[in-house]
Amino acid sequence: MKIYNTLTRQKEDFKPIKENEVGIYSCGPTVYSSPHIGNMYAYVCWDVLTRTFKYLGYKVNNVINITDVGHLISDADSGEDKMEKGSKREGLTVWEIAKKYENEFLENLKELNIELPWKMPRATDHIQEQIEIIKKIEANGFTYRTSDGIYFDTSKFADYGKFANLNLEKIREGMRVEVNEEKKNPSDFALWKFSPTNEKRQMEWESPWRMGFPGWHIECTAMSTKYLGETFDIHTGGEDHISVHHTNEIAQSFAAFGHNTAHYWMHNAFITFKGEKISKSSGGLYTIFDLKEMGFDPMAFRYMVLSSHYRKGMEFSLENLKVAERALNKLRGLKPTPNPSLDRAGSYSVNLEYKNEFEEKISDDLAMPEVLALVWKVVKSDLTLEEKWATILDFDKVLGLDLDSAKQNFIIPEEIIELNNKRIVFRKEKNYEEADELRKKINSLGYLVEDSENQCKIRPIK
Ligand SMILES: [Zn+2]
């Protein structure tokens, strides 16, 4: 297995710490709002990573954390607390917000057929572990106190910024005005923030320093090492984590343990929408449930992710999603009708030549676009339909498209999907008359639509 390691900026042979075992820590969601498809892209990519290791015979211990405290609007310790922001927006307590969006995240994993990780620890359940590591960092002389918290002194770590090739001078020049004047260096970051003296925070804990809450970065150092050990195999995250979050994690682990924790650091690129990273300004903030409401199958989104390489990201559009759905349905359509006399003879065999080619490609830093090309090569090959299907189902252990389930063996024509999209728009505008007209039209073309609270299903009238 070869993976691209951000630490060395090159593809390397993967050497596990324990034979046939791999420990993977993936930075998880901050549970303060609905995850959009841009957020979920990463988790599909890392699901492919863990499935690949399992396919290759490894025991996989993977951890995805739940950030439910301490992540401020700016990654650099300024601005509002994201959880508090969610709480104000919805009139719920931060605890209720955390529960609500953690559940939503879990539903997203299910919709995208992402396997549940081995562990899914919450930051708020690991306050003591975070305090213990801060104490170590403090004892080793890497901290200082300001009026609002305990900070990490990045000038004490000579290699600070090396991981991200950061130009510290540039960072200093680029710092905005709102800079905390008590910080010794602009890149210093909070390990523990004090609660304000004049108000009670919804989330706060006693500590050796003062009542307060942990900074965002320390949770990942605390939870990754708790579950995977002081050194473990792989740490993953979005490429936006390189310059601040992971740079700070590396600094913390050096200060606490004297070494880096992870041997390999992997980073995914982003989904873009109209050429820009998905965001409020660029648009494209669809959730999986929005796509479902438009009549798309979440597995079509998964297929689309597989058609991209995790280090390149992908351009999202509903048009591209339709193309992906068509391809996915074509694959599903290959499923041979059961033949009782053949079935009794045992299962069909996987074509070993293609299987070897498959293993080569997944082991090459997850070359998924090439893997999909191979899938279509199998489809077009002169194998029997049964052999093709057996081979592709074997690949599906990594692809995770759940091809064998009989979820949807029919293909919804595009015309119907478009009519239904228009119908949903009318419904949203509360123009029920027009919406109903379209429903009748869809019925007359042989399809039924069923609306429920947050989704809409289309199926042929039998
Ligand atoms: Zn993290």
Coordinates of C-alpha atoms and ligand atoms in Angstrom, one line a residue:
M1 CA 0.0 0.0 0.0
K2 CA 1.3 3.4 -1.0
I3 CA 0.0 6.6 0.5
Y4 CA 0.8 10.2 0.0
N5 CA 2.2 11.5 3.2
T6 CA 1.8 15.3 3.8
L7 CA 4.8 15.1 6.3
T8 CA 7.2 14.2 3.5
R9 CA 5.2 15.5 0.5
Q10 CA 5.6 12.2 -1.3
K11 CA 4.0 8.9 -1.9
E12 CA 5.4 6.3 0.6
D13 CA 5.2 2.6 1.2
F14 CA 2.9 2.2 4.1
K15 CA 4.6 0.4 7.0
P16 CA 2.2 -0.4 9.9
I17 CA 3.4 -0.1 13.5
K18 CA 1.8 -3.5 14.3
E19 CA 1.8 -6.1 11.6
N20 CA -1.6 -6.3 9.7
E21 CA -3.1 -3.7 11.9
V22 CA -3.7 0.0 11.2
G23 CA -4.8 2.8 13.5
I24 CA -6.4 5.8 11.8
Y25 CA -7.6 9.1 13.4
S26 CA -9.8 11.3 11.3
C27 CA -10.8 14.8 12.4
G28 CA -14.5 14.7 12.8
P29 CA -17.4 17.2 12.5
T30 CA -18.1 20.2 14.7
V31 CA -21.7 19.4 15.5
Y32 CA -23.4 22.8 15.4
S33 CA -25.2 22.7 12.0
S34 CA -26.3 20.3 9.3
P35 CA -23.4 18.7 7.5
H36 CA -23.4 19.6 3.8
I37 CA -22.1 17.5 0.9
G38 CA -18.7 19.3 1.1
N39 CA -18.3 18.1 4.7
M40 CA -19.4 14.6 3.8
Y41 CA -16.9 14.3 0.9
A42 CA -14.1 13.7 3.4
Y43 CA -15.9 11.0 5.3
V44 CA -16.6 9.1 2.1
C45 CA -12.9 9.3 1.1
W46 CA -11.7 8.0 4.5
D47 CA -14.4 5.3 4.4
V48 CA -12.7 4.1 1.2
L49 CA -9.4 4.2 3.0
T50 CA -10.6 2.0 5.9
R51 CA -12.4 -0.3 3.5
T52 CA -9.2 -0.6 1.5
F53 CA -7.2 -1.7 4.5
K54 CA -9.9 -4.2 5.5
Y55 CA -9.9 -5.6 1.9
L56 CA -6.2 -6.0 2.1
G57 CA -6.5 -8.0 5.3
Y58 CA -5.7 -5.4 7.9
K59 CA -7.5 -5.1 11.2
V60 CA -8.6 -1.4 11.2
N61 CA -8.9 0.7 14.4
N62 CA -10.4 4.0 13.2
V63 CA -11.5 6.9 15.2
I64 CA -13.6 9.9 14.2
N65 CA -14.1 12.4 16.9
I66 CA -17.1 14.6 17.6
T67 CA -16.2 18.2 18.2
D68 CA -18.9 19.5 20.6
V69 CA -16.9 22.2 22.4
G70 CA -14.2 24.8 21.9
H71 CA -14.2 25.3 18.1
L72 CA -14.4 29.0 17.6
I73 CA -15.6 30.7 14.4
S74 CA -12.0 31.4 13.4
D75 CA -9.7 28.4 13.7
A76 CA -7.3 30.8 15.5
D77 CA -9.1 31.2 18.8
S78 CA -11.1 34.3 18.0
G79 CA -14.8 35.0 17.4
E80 CA -17.8 33.3 18.7
D81 CA -18.0 29.6 19.8
K82 CA -19.6 27.6 17.0
M83 CA -21.7 25.6 19.5
E84 CA -23.0 28.8 21.2
K85 CA -23.8 30.2 17.8
G86 CA -25.9 27.2 17.0
S87 CA -27.6 27.4 20.3
K88 CA -28.6 31.1 19.8
R89 CA -29.7 30.4 16.2
E90 CA -32.1 27.7 17.3
G91 CA -33.1 28.5 20.8
L92 CA -31.8 25.2 22.1
T93 CA -29.1 24.6 24.7
V94 CA -25.6 23.8 23.3
W95 CA -26.0 20.3 24.6
E96 CA -29.2 19.9 22.6
I97 CA -27.5 21.3 19.6
A98 CA -24.6 18.9 20.0
K99 CA -27.0 15.9 20.3
K100 CA -29.1 17.0 17.3
Y101 CA -26.3 17.5 14.9
E102 CA -24.4 14.4 16.1
N103 CA -27.5 12.4 15.2
E104 CA -27.7 14.1 11.8
F105 CA -24.1 13.3 11.2
L106 CA -24.8 9.6 12.0
E107 CA -27.8 9.7 9.6
N108 CA -25.5 11.0 6.9
L109 CA -23.0 8.2 7.5
K110 CA -25.9 5.7 7.1
E111 CA -27.2 7.3 3.9
L112 CA -23.8 7.2 2.3
N113 CA -23.1 3.7 3.4
I114 CA -20.1 4.8 5.5
E115 CA -19.1 2.2 8.0
L116 CA -19.3 3.3 11.6
P117 CA -15.9 3.9 13.0
W118 CA -14.4 1.7 15.7
K119 CA -14.6 4.7 18.1
M120 CA -16.5 8.0 17.9
P121 CA -15.4 9.9 21.0
R122 CA -16.9 13.3 22.0
A123 CA -14.6 16.1 23.1
T124 CA -16.9 16.9 26.1
D125 CA -16.5 13.3 27.3
H126 CA -12.7 13.8 27.4
I127 CA -12.2 17.0 29.3
Q128 CA -10.0 15.3 31.9
E129 CA -7.7 13.7 29.3
Q130 CA -7.3 17.2 27.6
I131 CA -6.4 18.8 31.0
E132 CA -3.8 16.0 31.6
I133 CA -2.1 16.8 28.3
I134 CA -2.1 20.5 28.9
K135 CA -0.5 19.8 32.2
K136 CA 2.3 17.9 30.5
I137 CA 2.8 20.7 28.0
E138 CA 2.9 23.2 30.8
A139 CA 5.3 21.1 32.8
N140 CA 7.6 21.0 29.8
G141 CA 7.6 24.8 29.6
F142 CA 5.6 25.4 26.4
T143 CA 2.8 27.5 27.9
Y144 CA 2.0 31.0 29.2
R145 CA -1.0 32.6 30.8
T146 CA -2.9 35.6 29.6
S147 CA -6.0 37.2 31.0
D148 CA -8.2 34.9 28.9
G149 CA -6.5 31.6 28.9
I150 CA -3.5 29.3 28.8
Y151 CA -1.6 29.6 25.5
F152 CA 0.9 27.5 23.6
D153 CA 4.1 29.4 22.9
T154 CA 4.9 28.4 19.3
S155 CA 8.3 30.1 19.5
K156 CA 9.4 27.3 21.8
F157 CA 9.0 24.7 19.1
A158 CA 11.7 25.2 16.5
D159 CA 9.9 23.2 13.8
Y160 CA 6.6 25.1 14.2
G161 CA 5.2 25.7 10.7
K162 CA 7.6 23.2 9.0
F163 CA 4.7 20.7 8.4
A164 CA 2.7 23.3 6.5
N165 CA 5.7 25.0 5.0
L166 CA 4.4 28.1 6.7
N167 CA 6.1 31.4 6.3
L168 CA 5.8 32.8 9.8
E169 CA 6.8 36.3 8.7
K170 CA 3.9 36.3 6.2
I171 CA 1.5 35.1 8.9
R172 CA 2.6 38.0 11.1
E173 CA 2.1 40.5 8.3
G174 CA -1.2 39.0 7.4
M175 CA -2.7 39.0 10.9
R176 CA -5.8 41.0 11.2
V177 CA -6.4 43.8 13.6
E178 CA -8.5 41.8 16.0
V179 CA -5.3 40.1 17.2
N180 CA -5.0 39.3 20.9
E181 CA -2.4 41.7 22.1
E182 CA -1.4 39.4 25.0
K183 CA -0.3 36.7 22.6
K184 CA 3.5 36.5 22.4
N185 CA 3.4 35.3 18.8
P186 CA 0.6 35.6 16.3
S187 CA 0.6 31.8 15.7
D188 CA 0.3 31.0 19.4
F189 CA -3.0 29.3 20.3
A190 CA -5.2 28.6 23.3
L191 CA -5.0 25.3 25.1
W192 CA -7.5 26.3 27.8
K193 CA -9.8 29.3 27.6
F194 CA -11.2 30.9 30.8
S195 CA -14.9 31.5 31.2
P196 CA -15.7 35.2 31.2
T197 CA -16.0 36.4 34.8
N198 CA -19.3 38.2 34.3
E199 CA -21.3 35.4 32.6
K200 CA -21.8 31.7 33.0
R201 CA -21.1 29.6 29.9
Q202 CA -23.3 26.7 29.0
M203 CA -20.3 24.5 28.7
E204 CA -17.5 25.0 31.3
W205 CA -15.4 22.9 33.5
E206 CA -13.1 23.2 36.6
S207 CA -9.4 23.1 35.8
P208 CA -6.1 23.6 37.5
W209 CA -6.0 27.1 35.9
R210 CA -9.5 28.5 36.2
M211 CA -13.1 27.6 35.2
G212 CA -13.2 27.3 31.4
F213 CA -13.1 25.1 28.3
P214 CA -10.5 23.5 26.1
G215 CA -9.2 25.1 22.9
W216 CA -10.1 23.2 19.8
H217 CA -6.8 21.6 18.8
I218 CA -6.1 19.8 22.1
E219 CA -9.0 17.4 21.8
C220 CA -7.5 15.7 18.8
T221 CA -4.2 15.2 20.5
A222 CA -6.0 13.9 23.6
M223 CA -8.4 11.5 21.9
S224 CA -6.1 10.2 19.2
T225 CA -3.4 9.2 21.7
K226 CA -6.0 7.8 24.2
Y227 CA -7.4 5.3 21.7
L228 CA -4.5 4.7 19.4
G229 CA -1.5 5.2 21.5
E230 CA 1.2 7.9 21.7
T231 CA 2.3 7.0 18.2
F232 CA -0.2 5.6 15.7
D233 CA -0.3 5.0 11.9
I234 CA -2.4 7.5 10.1
H235 CA -4.0 10.9 10.8
T236 CA -6.5 12.3 8.3
G237 CA -8.2 15.6 7.7
G238 CA -9.2 18.2 5.2
E239 CA -6.4 20.2 3.5
D240 CA -7.6 23.3 5.3
H241 CA -6.4 21.6 8.6
I242 CA -2.8 21.6 7.5
S243 CA -1.8 25.2 8.3
V244 CA -3.5 25.6 11.7
H245 CA -5.2 22.6 13.2
H246 CA -2.7 19.9 12.3
T247 CA 0.3 22.2 12.6
N248 CA -0.9 22.9 16.2
E249 CA -1.5 19.2 16.9
I250 CA 2.0 18.4 15.9
A251 CA 3.4 21.2 18.1
Q252 CA 1.3 20.0 21.1
S253 CA 2.4 16.4 20.7
F254 CA 6.0 17.4 20.5
A255 CA 5.6 19.5 23.7
A256 CA 3.8 16.7 25.5
F257 CA 5.5 13.6 24.3
G258 CA 8.7 14.8 22.5
H259 CA 7.6 13.4 19.1
N260 CA 5.0 13.5 16.4
T261 CA 2.1 11.2 17.0
A262 CA 1.1 10.0 13.5
H263 CA 3.5 8.4 11.0
Y264 CA 1.4 9.4 8.0
W265 CA -0.8 12.5 7.6
M266 CA -3.3 12.3 4.8
H267 CA -5.4 15.3 3.6
N268 CA -8.4 15.5 1.3
A269 CA -9.0 18.4 -1.2
F270 CA -12.4 20.0 -1.4
I271 CA -15.6 19.8 -3.4
T272 CA -16.0 22.9 -5.5
F273 CA -19.2 24.4 -6.8
K274 CA -18.9 26.6 -9.8
G275 CA -15.1 26.4 -9.3
E276 CA -15.1 27.6 -5.8
K277 CA -14.9 25.9 -2.4
I278 CA -18.5 25.2 -1.3
S279 CA -19.5 28.0 1.0
K280 CA -22.2 30.5 1.7
S281 CA -20.9 32.8 -1.0
S282 CA -20.3 30.2 -3.7
G283 CA -23.4 28.2 -3.0
G284 CA -23.8 24.4 -3.4
L285 CA -24.5 24.0 0.3
Y286 CA -26.7 21.0 -0.3
T287 CA -27.2 18.4 2.3
I288 CA -27.7 14.7 1.5
F289 CA -31.3 15.2 2.5
D290 CA -31.7 18.1 0.0
L291 CA -30.5 15.8 -2.7
K292 CA -32.8 13.1 -1.6
E293 CA -35.7 15.5 -1.7
M294 CA -34.8 16.2 -5.3
G295 CA -35.2 12.5 -6.0
F296 CA -31.5 11.6 -6.0
D297 CA -30.2 8.5 -4.5
P298 CA -27.5 9.3 -1.9
M299 CA -25.4 6.4 -3.4
A300 CA -25.2 8.5 -6.6
F301 CA -23.3 11.1 -4.6
R302 CA -21.1 8.3 -3.3
Y303 CA -20.4 7.2 -6.8
M304 CA -19.6 10.7 -7.8
V305 CA -17.1 11.0 -4.9
L306 CA -15.5 7.7 -6.1
S307 CA -15.0 9.2 -9.5
S308 CA -12.7 11.8 -8.0
H309 CA -9.3 11.4 -6.3
Y310 CA -9.3 12.5 -2.7
R311 CA -6.3 14.7 -3.2
K312 CA -7.8 16.5 -6.2
G313 CA -11.3 17.0 -4.9
M314 CA -14.2 17.4 -7.3
E315 CA -16.5 19.9 -9.0
F316 CA -20.1 19.3 -7.9
S317 CA -23.1 20.1 -9.9
L318 CA -26.6 18.5 -10.2
E319 CA -25.8 17.8 -13.8
N320 CA -22.7 15.7 -12.8
L321 CA -24.8 14.1 -10.1
K322 CA -27.3 12.9 -12.7
V323 CA -24.5 11.5 -14.8
A324 CA -23.2 9.6 -11.7
E325 CA -26.7 8.3 -10.9
R326 CA -27.1 7.0 -14.5
A327 CA -23.8 5.2 -14.3
L328 CA -24.7 3.7 -10.9
N329 CA -28.1 2.5 -12.1
K330 CA -26.4 0.9 -15.1
L331 CA -24.2 -1.0 -12.7
R332 CA -27.2 -2.1 -10.6
G333 CA -28.9 -3.2 -13.7
L334 CA -26.2 -5.8 -14.3
K335 CA -27.4 -7.9 -11.4
P336 CA -28.2 -11.3 -13.0
T337 CA -31.7 -12.7 -12.3
P338 CA -31.2 -15.7 -10.0
N339 CA -31.0 -19.0 -11.8
P340 CA -31.9 -21.7 -9.3
S341 CA -29.9 -24.5 -11.1
L342 CA -26.8 -22.3 -11.2
D343 CA -27.1 -21.0 -7.7
R344 CA -27.1 -24.5 -6.3
A345 CA -23.7 -25.1 -7.9
G346 CA -22.2 -22.5 -5.6
S347 CA -21.2 -18.9 -5.9
Y348 CA -19.8 -17.5 -9.1
S349 CA -16.1 -16.9 -9.1
V350 CA -14.3 -13.6 -9.1
N351 CA -12.0 -13.0 -12.0
L352 CA -8.5 -13.0 -10.5
E353 CA -6.8 -11.0 -13.2
Y354 CA -9.2 -8.1 -12.6
K355 CA -9.0 -8.6 -8.9
N356 CA -5.2 -8.2 -9.1
E357 CA -5.5 -5.1 -11.1
F358 CA -8.1 -3.8 -8.6
E359 CA -5.7 -4.3 -5.7
E360 CA -2.9 -2.6 -7.5
K361 CA -5.1 0.5 -8.1
I362 CA -6.6 0.8 -4.6
S363 CA -3.1 0.3 -3.1
D364 CA -1.8 3.2 -5.2
D365 CA -2.8 6.0 -2.8
L366 CA -6.5 5.1 -3.5
A367 CA -6.6 5.7 -7.2
M368 CA -10.4 5.5 -7.3
P369 CA -11.0 7.2 -10.7
E370 CA -8.9 4.4 -12.2
V371 CA -10.8 1.8 -10.1
L372 CA -14.1 3.0 -11.6
A373 CA -12.5 2.8 -15.1
L374 CA -11.6 -0.8 -14.2
V375 CA -15.2 -1.5 -13.1
W376 CA -16.4 -0.4 -16.6
K377 CA -13.7 -2.5 -18.2
V378 CA -15.1 -5.5 -16.4
V379 CA -18.6 -4.6 -17.6
K380 CA -17.4 -4.4 -21.2
S381 CA -15.3 -7.6 -21.0
D382 CA -16.2 -10.9 -22.4
L383 CA -16.7 -12.5 -19.0
T384 CA -20.1 -14.1 -18.4
L385 CA -22.7 -11.9 -16.7
E386 CA -22.4 -13.9 -13.5
E387 CA -18.6 -13.6 -13.4
K388 CA -18.8 -9.8 -14.1
W389 CA -21.3 -9.4 -11.3
A390 CA -19.2 -11.5 -8.8
T391 CA -16.1 -9.5 -9.7
I392 CA -17.8 -6.2 -9.3
L393 CA -19.5 -7.2 -6.0
D394 CA -16.0 -8.1 -4.7
F395 CA -14.8 -4.6 -5.6
D396 CA -17.9 -3.2 -3.9
K397 CA -16.4 -4.2 -0.6
V398 CA -14.2 -1.1 -1.1
L399 CA -16.5 1.0 -3.3
G400 CA -19.3 0.6 -0.8
L401 CA -22.0 1.3 -3.3
D402 CA -24.2 -1.5 -1.8
L403 CA -24.8 -2.8 -5.3
D404 CA -26.2 -6.1 -4.2
S405 CA -29.1 -4.7 -2.1
A406 CA -32.3 -4.5 -4.0
K407 CA -32.9 -1.0 -3.0
Q408 CA -33.6 0.3 -6.4
N409 CA -33.6 -1.9 -9.4
F410 CA -35.5 0.5 -11.5
I411 CA -34.2 3.6 -13.3
I412 CA -36.2 6.8 -13.0
P413 CA -36.1 8.7 -16.3
E414 CA -34.7 12.1 -16.2
E415 CA -37.9 13.7 -17.4
I416 CA -39.6 12.4 -14.3
I417 CA -36.8 13.7 -12.0
E418 CA -37.0 17.1 -13.6
L419 CA -40.8 17.3 -13.3
N420 CA -40.4 16.2 -9.6
N421 CA -37.8 18.9 -9.0
K422 CA -40.1 21.5 -10.3
R423 CA -42.9 20.1 -8.1
I424 CA -40.6 20.4 -5.0
V425 CA -40.0 24.0 -5.8
F426 CA -43.7 24.7 -6.1
R427 CA -44.3 22.9 -2.8
K428 CA -41.6 25.0 -1.1
E429 CA -43.3 28.1 -2.5
K430 CA -46.5 26.7 -1.0
N431 CA -48.0 26.7 -4.5
Y432 CA -49.8 23.5 -3.9
E433 CA -52.1 23.7 -6.9
E434 CA -49.2 23.7 -9.4
A435 CA -47.4 21.1 -7.4
D436 CA -50.4 18.9 -7.6
E437 CA -50.8 19.3 -11.3
L438 CA -47.2 18.1 -11.7
R439 CA -47.9 15.1 -9.4
K440 CA -50.8 14.1 -11.6
K441 CA -48.6 14.5 -14.7
I442 CA -45.9 12.2 -13.1
N443 CA -48.6 9.7 -12.2
S444 CA -49.9 9.7 -15.8
L445 CA -46.4 8.9 -16.9
G446 CA -46.4 5.8 -14.7
Y447 CA -44.6 7.0 -11.6
L448 CA -45.6 7.6 -8.0
V449 CA -44.1 10.2 -5.7
E450 CA -44.3 9.8 -1.9
D451 CA -43.4 12.8 0.3
S452 CA -42.4 12.4 3.9
E453 CA -40.9 14.8 6.4
N454 CA -37.5 15.2 4.8
Q455 CA -37.5 13.2 1.7
C456 CA -39.3 12.3 -1.4
K457 CA -39.4 8.9 -3.1
I458 CA -40.2 8.2 -6.7
R459 CA -41.1 4.7 -7.8
P460 CA -42.8 3.2 -10.8
I461 CA -46.5 2.3 -10.5
K462 CA -46.5 -1.5 -10.7
Ligands
ZN1 ZN -8.7 17.4 14.7

